[in-house]
C-alpha positions as a Python dict, from the first residue, in 0.01 Angstrom:
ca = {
    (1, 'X'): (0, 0, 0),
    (2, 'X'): (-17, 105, 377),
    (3, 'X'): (161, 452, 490),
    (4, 'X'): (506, 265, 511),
    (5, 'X'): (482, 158, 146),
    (6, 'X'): (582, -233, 101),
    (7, 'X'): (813, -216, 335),
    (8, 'X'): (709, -427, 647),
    (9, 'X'): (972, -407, 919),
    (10, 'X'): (999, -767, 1142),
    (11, 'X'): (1353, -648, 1284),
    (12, 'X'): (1571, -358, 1339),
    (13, 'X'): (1817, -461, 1071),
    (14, 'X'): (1517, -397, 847),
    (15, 'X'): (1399, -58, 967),
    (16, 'X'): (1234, 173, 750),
    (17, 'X'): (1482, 407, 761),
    (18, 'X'): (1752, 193, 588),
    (19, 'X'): (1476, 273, 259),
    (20, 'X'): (1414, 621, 327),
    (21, 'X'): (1560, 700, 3),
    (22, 'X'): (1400, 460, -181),
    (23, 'X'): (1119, 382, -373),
    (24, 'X'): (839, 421, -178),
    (25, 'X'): (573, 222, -376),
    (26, 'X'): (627, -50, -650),
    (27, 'X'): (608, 31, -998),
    (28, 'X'): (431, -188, -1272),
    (29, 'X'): (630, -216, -1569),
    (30, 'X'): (405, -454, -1686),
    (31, 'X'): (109, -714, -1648),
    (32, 'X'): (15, -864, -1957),
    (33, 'X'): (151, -1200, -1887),
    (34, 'X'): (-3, -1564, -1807),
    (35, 'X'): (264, -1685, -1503),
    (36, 'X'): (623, -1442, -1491),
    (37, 'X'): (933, -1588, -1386),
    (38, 'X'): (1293, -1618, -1457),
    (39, 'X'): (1381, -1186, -1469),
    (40, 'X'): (1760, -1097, -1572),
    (41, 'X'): (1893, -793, -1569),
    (42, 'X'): (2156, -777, -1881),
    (43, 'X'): (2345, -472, -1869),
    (44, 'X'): (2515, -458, -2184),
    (45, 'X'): (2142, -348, -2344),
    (46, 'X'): (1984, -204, -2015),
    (47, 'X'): (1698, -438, -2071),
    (48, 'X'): (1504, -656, -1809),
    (49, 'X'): (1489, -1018, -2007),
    (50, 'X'): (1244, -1272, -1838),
    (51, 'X'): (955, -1597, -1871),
    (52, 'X'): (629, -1620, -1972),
    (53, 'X'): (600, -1942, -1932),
    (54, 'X'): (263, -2070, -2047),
    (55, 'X'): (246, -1818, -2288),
    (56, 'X'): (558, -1985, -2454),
    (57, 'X'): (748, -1719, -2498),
    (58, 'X'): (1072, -1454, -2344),
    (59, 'X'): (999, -1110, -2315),
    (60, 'X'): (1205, -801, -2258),
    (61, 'X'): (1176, -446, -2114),
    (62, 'X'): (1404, -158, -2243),
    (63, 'X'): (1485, 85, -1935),
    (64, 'X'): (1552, 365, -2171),
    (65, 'X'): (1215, 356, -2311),
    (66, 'X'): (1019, 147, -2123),
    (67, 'X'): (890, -68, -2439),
    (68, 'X'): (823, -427, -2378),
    (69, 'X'): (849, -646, -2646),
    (70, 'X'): (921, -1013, -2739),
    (71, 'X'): (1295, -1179, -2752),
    (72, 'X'): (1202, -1542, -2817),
    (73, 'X'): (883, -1719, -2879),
    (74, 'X'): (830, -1983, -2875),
    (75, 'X'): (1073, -2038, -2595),
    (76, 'X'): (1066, -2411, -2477),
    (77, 'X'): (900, -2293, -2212),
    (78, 'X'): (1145, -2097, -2041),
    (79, 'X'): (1188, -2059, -1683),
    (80, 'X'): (1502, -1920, -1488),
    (81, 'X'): (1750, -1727, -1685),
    (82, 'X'): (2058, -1620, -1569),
    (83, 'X'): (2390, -1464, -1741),
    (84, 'X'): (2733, -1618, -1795),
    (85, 'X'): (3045, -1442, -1708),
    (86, 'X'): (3044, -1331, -2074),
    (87, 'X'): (2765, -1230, -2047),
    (88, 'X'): (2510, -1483, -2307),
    (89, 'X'): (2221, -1566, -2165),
    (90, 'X'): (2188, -1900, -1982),
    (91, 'X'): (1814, -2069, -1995),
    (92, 'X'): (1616, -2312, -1835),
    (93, 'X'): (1389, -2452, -2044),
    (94, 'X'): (1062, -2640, -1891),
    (95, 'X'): (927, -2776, -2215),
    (96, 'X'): (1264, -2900, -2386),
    (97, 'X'): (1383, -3069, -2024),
    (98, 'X'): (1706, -2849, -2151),
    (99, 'X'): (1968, -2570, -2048),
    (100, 'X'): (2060, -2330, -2309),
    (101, 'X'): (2290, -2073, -2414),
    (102, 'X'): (2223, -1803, -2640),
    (103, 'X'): (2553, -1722, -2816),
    (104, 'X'): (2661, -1419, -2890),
    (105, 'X'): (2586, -1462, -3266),
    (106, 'X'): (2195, -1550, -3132),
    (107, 'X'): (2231, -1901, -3191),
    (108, 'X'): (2118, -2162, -2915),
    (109, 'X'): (2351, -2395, -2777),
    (110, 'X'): (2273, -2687, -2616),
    (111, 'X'): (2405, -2758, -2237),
    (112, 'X'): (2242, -3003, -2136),
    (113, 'X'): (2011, -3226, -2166),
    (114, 'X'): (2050, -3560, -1983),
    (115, 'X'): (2188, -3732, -1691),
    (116, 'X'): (2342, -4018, -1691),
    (117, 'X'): (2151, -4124, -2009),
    (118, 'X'): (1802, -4028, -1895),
    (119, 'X'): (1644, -3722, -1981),
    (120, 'X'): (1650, -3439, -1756),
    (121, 'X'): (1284, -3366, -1581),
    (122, 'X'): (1242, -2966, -1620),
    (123, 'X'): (1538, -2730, -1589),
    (124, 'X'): (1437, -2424, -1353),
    (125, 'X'): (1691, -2200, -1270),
    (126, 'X'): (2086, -2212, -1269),
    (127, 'X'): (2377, -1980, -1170),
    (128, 'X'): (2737, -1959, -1299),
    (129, 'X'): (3068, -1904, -1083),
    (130, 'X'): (3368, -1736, -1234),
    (131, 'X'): (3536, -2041, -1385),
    (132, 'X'): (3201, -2105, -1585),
    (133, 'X'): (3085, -2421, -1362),
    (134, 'X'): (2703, -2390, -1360),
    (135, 'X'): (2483, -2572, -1132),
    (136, 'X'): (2107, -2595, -1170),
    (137, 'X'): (1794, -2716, -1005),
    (138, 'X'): (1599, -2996, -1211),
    (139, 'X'): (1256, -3039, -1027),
    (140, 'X'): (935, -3186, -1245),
    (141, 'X'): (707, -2873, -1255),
    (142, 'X'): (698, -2866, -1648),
    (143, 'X'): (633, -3203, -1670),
    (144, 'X'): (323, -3245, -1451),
    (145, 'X'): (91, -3089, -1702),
    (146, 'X'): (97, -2926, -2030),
    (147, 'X'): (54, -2600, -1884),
    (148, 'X'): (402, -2476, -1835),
    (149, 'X'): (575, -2774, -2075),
    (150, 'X'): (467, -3127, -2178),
    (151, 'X'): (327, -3369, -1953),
    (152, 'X'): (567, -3649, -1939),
    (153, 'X'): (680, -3920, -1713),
    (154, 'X'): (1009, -3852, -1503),
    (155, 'X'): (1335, -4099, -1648),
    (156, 'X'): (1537, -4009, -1320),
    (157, 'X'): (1263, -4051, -1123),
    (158, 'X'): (1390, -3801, -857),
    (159, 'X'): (1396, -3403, -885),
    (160, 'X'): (1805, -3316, -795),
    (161, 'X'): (2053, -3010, -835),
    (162, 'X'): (2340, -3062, -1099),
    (163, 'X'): (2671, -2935, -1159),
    (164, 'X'): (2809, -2863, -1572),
    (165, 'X'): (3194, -2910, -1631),
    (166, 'X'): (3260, -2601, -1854),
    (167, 'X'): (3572, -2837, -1965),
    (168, 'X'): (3403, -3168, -2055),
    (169, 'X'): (3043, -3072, -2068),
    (170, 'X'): (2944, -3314, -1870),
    (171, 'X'): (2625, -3310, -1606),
    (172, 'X'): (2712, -3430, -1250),
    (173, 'X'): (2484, -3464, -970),
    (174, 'X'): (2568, -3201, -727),
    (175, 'X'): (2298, -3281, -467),
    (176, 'X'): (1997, -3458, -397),
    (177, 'X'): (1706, -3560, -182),
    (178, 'X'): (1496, -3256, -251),
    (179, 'X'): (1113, -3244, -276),
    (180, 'X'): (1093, -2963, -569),
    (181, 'X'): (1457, -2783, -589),
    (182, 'X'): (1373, -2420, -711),
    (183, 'X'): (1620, -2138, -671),
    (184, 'X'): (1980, -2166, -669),
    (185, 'X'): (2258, -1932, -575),
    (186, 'X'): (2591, -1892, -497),
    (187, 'X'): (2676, -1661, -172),
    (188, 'X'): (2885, -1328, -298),
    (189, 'X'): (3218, -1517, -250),
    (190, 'X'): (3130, -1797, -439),
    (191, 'X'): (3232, -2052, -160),
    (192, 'X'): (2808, -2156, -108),
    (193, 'X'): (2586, -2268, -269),
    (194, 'X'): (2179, -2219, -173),
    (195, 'X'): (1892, -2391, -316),
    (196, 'X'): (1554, -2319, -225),
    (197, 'X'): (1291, -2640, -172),
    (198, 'X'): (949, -2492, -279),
    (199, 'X'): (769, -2835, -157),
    (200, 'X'): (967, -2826, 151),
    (201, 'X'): (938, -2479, 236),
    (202, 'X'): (1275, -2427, 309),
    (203, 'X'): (1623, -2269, 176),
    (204, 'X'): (1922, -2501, 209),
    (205, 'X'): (2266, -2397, 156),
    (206, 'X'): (2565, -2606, 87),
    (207, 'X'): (2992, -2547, 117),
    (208, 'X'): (3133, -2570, -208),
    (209, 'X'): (3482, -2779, -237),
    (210, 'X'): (3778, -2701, -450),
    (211, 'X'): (3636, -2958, -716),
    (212, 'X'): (3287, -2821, -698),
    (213, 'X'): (3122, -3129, -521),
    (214, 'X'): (2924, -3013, -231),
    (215, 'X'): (2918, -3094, 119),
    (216, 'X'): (2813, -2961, 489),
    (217, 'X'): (2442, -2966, 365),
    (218, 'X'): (2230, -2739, 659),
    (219, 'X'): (1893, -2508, 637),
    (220, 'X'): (1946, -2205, 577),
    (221, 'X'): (1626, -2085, 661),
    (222, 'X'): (1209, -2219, 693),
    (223, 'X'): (932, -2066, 571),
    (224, 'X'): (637, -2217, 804),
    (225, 'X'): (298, -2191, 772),
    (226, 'X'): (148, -2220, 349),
    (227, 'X'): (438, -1996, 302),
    (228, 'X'): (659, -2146, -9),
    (229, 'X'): (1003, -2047, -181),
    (230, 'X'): (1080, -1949, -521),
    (231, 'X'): (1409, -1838, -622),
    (232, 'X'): (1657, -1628, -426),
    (233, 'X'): (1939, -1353, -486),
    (234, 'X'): (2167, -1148, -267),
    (235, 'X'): (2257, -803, -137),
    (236, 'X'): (2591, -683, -149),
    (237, 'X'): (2571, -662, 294),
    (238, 'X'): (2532, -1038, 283),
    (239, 'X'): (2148, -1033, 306),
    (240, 'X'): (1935, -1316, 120),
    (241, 'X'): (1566, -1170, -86),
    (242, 'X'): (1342, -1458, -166),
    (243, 'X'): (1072, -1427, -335),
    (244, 'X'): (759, -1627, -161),
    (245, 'X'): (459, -1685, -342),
    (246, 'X'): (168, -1553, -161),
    (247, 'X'): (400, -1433, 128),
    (248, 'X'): (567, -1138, -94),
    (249, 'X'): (972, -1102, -97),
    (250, 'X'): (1119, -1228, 245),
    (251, 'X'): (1477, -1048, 349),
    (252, 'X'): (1668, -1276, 563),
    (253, 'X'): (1993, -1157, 726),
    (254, 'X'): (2349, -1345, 680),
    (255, 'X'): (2246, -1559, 1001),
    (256, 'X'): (1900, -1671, 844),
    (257, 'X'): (1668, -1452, 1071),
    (258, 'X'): (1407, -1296, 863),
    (259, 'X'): (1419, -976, 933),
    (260, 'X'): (1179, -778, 651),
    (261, 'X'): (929, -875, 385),
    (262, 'X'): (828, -653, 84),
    (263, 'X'): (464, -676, 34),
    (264, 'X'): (338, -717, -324),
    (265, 'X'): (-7, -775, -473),
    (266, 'X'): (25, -1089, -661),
    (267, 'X'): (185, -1410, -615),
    (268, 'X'): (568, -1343, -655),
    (269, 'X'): (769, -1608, -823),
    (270, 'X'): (1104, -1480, -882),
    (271, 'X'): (1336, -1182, -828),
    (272, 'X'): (1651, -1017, -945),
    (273, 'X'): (1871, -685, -892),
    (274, 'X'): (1924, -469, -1174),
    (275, 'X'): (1974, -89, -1363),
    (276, 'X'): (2347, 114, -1368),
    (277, 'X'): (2331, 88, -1023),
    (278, 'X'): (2237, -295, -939),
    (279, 'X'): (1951, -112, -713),
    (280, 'X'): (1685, -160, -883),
    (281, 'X'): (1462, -480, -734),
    (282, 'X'): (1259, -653, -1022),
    (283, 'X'): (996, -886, -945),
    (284, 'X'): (783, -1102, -1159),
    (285, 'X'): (442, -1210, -959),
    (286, 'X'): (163, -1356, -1189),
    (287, 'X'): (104, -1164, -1478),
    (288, 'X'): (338, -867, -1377),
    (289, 'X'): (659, -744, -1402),
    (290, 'X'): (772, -504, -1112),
    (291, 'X'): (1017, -277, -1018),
    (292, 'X'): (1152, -129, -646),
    (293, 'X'): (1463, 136, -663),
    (294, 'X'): (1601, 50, -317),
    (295, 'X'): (1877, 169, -105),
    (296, 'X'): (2016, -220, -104),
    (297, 'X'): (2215, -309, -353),
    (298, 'X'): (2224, -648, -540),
    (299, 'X'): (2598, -833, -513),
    (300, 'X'): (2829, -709, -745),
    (301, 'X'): (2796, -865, -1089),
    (302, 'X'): (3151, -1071, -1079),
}
């Protein structure tokens, strides 16, 4: 990495002294992996859970020792994972066109499955609010080839966000007319929701109403260029990390200006805050898993 580490600074919001008592280079934690994605932070067992997708399989990374080891294989081809408010781990999985929930007991319940009938393309990442309403992105990566799922024909025939009823179960269509939704989040209050278009190159966010629909659809933010999104997560100053592919992490300030990027020597596919703090950055990129302690802070775990 150059003399001011993988920091590079495109604004002053991002200046290099906002990390001067950070990390100062990234640390492997681990690179032994076919295509990473999908990191969680679970603090209940200080361990880093995430995707190895091709590979079939979830692995996880104990903080107190630093041993990695497996926590499901095979997986259904596991992408995104993300916790509940009670903290089970919610899963997308590529290969069974599901999402999951790993109960506290370690059995796997079923969330869902279908829409309106027709089987679901390839779950790849969700988020849940507070009142257990989880929306999730549902583009046809895992069914394109066999390498991250099973090749299959789409039986929506469109890639679209949904929204699960905690009370009824049931899938709704929360938004559509995306070329390959990706990352989803909701903003630290809970009131927006924004869902990153790999194909499109661009990060659109939505207002959430009282009855979860959504509405007021704008961009959030382009990348330009070859630059693509993967998923996205939050500060707790308001400040949107996504990872990029071949373009590193972007940071993009609460108005959408990208202000900083994080350099990193593989492809980066996903990202999530973590450790006692929430301070730790984590970022899986090809066949690694990576770590960042940072002077940000991730949003506070609600």
């Amino acid at each position: 990495m150059p003399a001011d580490g993988p920091y590079e600074i495109l604004d002053d919001h991002f200046s290099a002294g906002r990390w001067a008592n950070g990390d100062s280079r990234l640390e492997v934690l681990y690179d032994g992996c076919r295509w990473a994605e999908g990191p969680v932070y679970v603090p209940a067992w200080r361990q880093l859970v995430w995707s190895d997708i091709p590979n079939d399989r979830i692995l996880r990374w104990d903080e107190a020792t630093g041993a990695v080891g497996v926590f499901r294989s095979p997986a259904g081809y596991s992408n995104g994972n993300t916790l509940d408010r009670q903290g089970r781990l919610v899963s997308c999985e590529q290969g069974n066109r599901r999402v999951t929930r790993t109960e506290s007991d370690g059995s796997v319940s079923v969330l869902a499955d279908r829409y309106a009938g027709k089987k679901l393309n390839s779950p790849n990442d969700s988020v849940v609010r507070s009142d257990s309403v989880i929306w999730f992105s549902d583009p046809d990566f895992g069914i394109l080839s066999d390498y991250e799922g099973h090749r299959a024909d789409s039986e929506i025939g469109a890639c679209n966000v949904y929204r699960i009823d905690p009370a009824t179960g049931d899938v709704h269509l929360a938004a559509d007319g995306f070329d390959g939704p990706n990352g989803v989040i909701l903003s630290p209050d809970e009131k927006r929701l924004y869902v990153s278009d790999s194909r499109a190159a661009r990060i659109d966010v939505f207002d959430i109403r009282e009855d979860g629909t959504l509405t007021g659809r704008k961009v959030f933010a382009e990348a330009g260029g070859d630059v693509h999104f993967d998923n996205i997560r939050f500060d707790d100053e308001g400040r949107l990390w996504a990872a990029a592919l071949d373009d590193g992490v972007h940071c993009y300030a609460p108005d959408g200006t990208l202000i900083g990027r994080l350099r990193v020597p593989e492809r980066v596919s996903n990202i999530t805050f973590g450790g006692p703090k929430n301070n730790r950055l984590f970022i899986t990129a090809t066949r690694s898993l990576y770590s960042l302690v940072m002077s940000a802070t991730g949003a506070p775990r609600l």
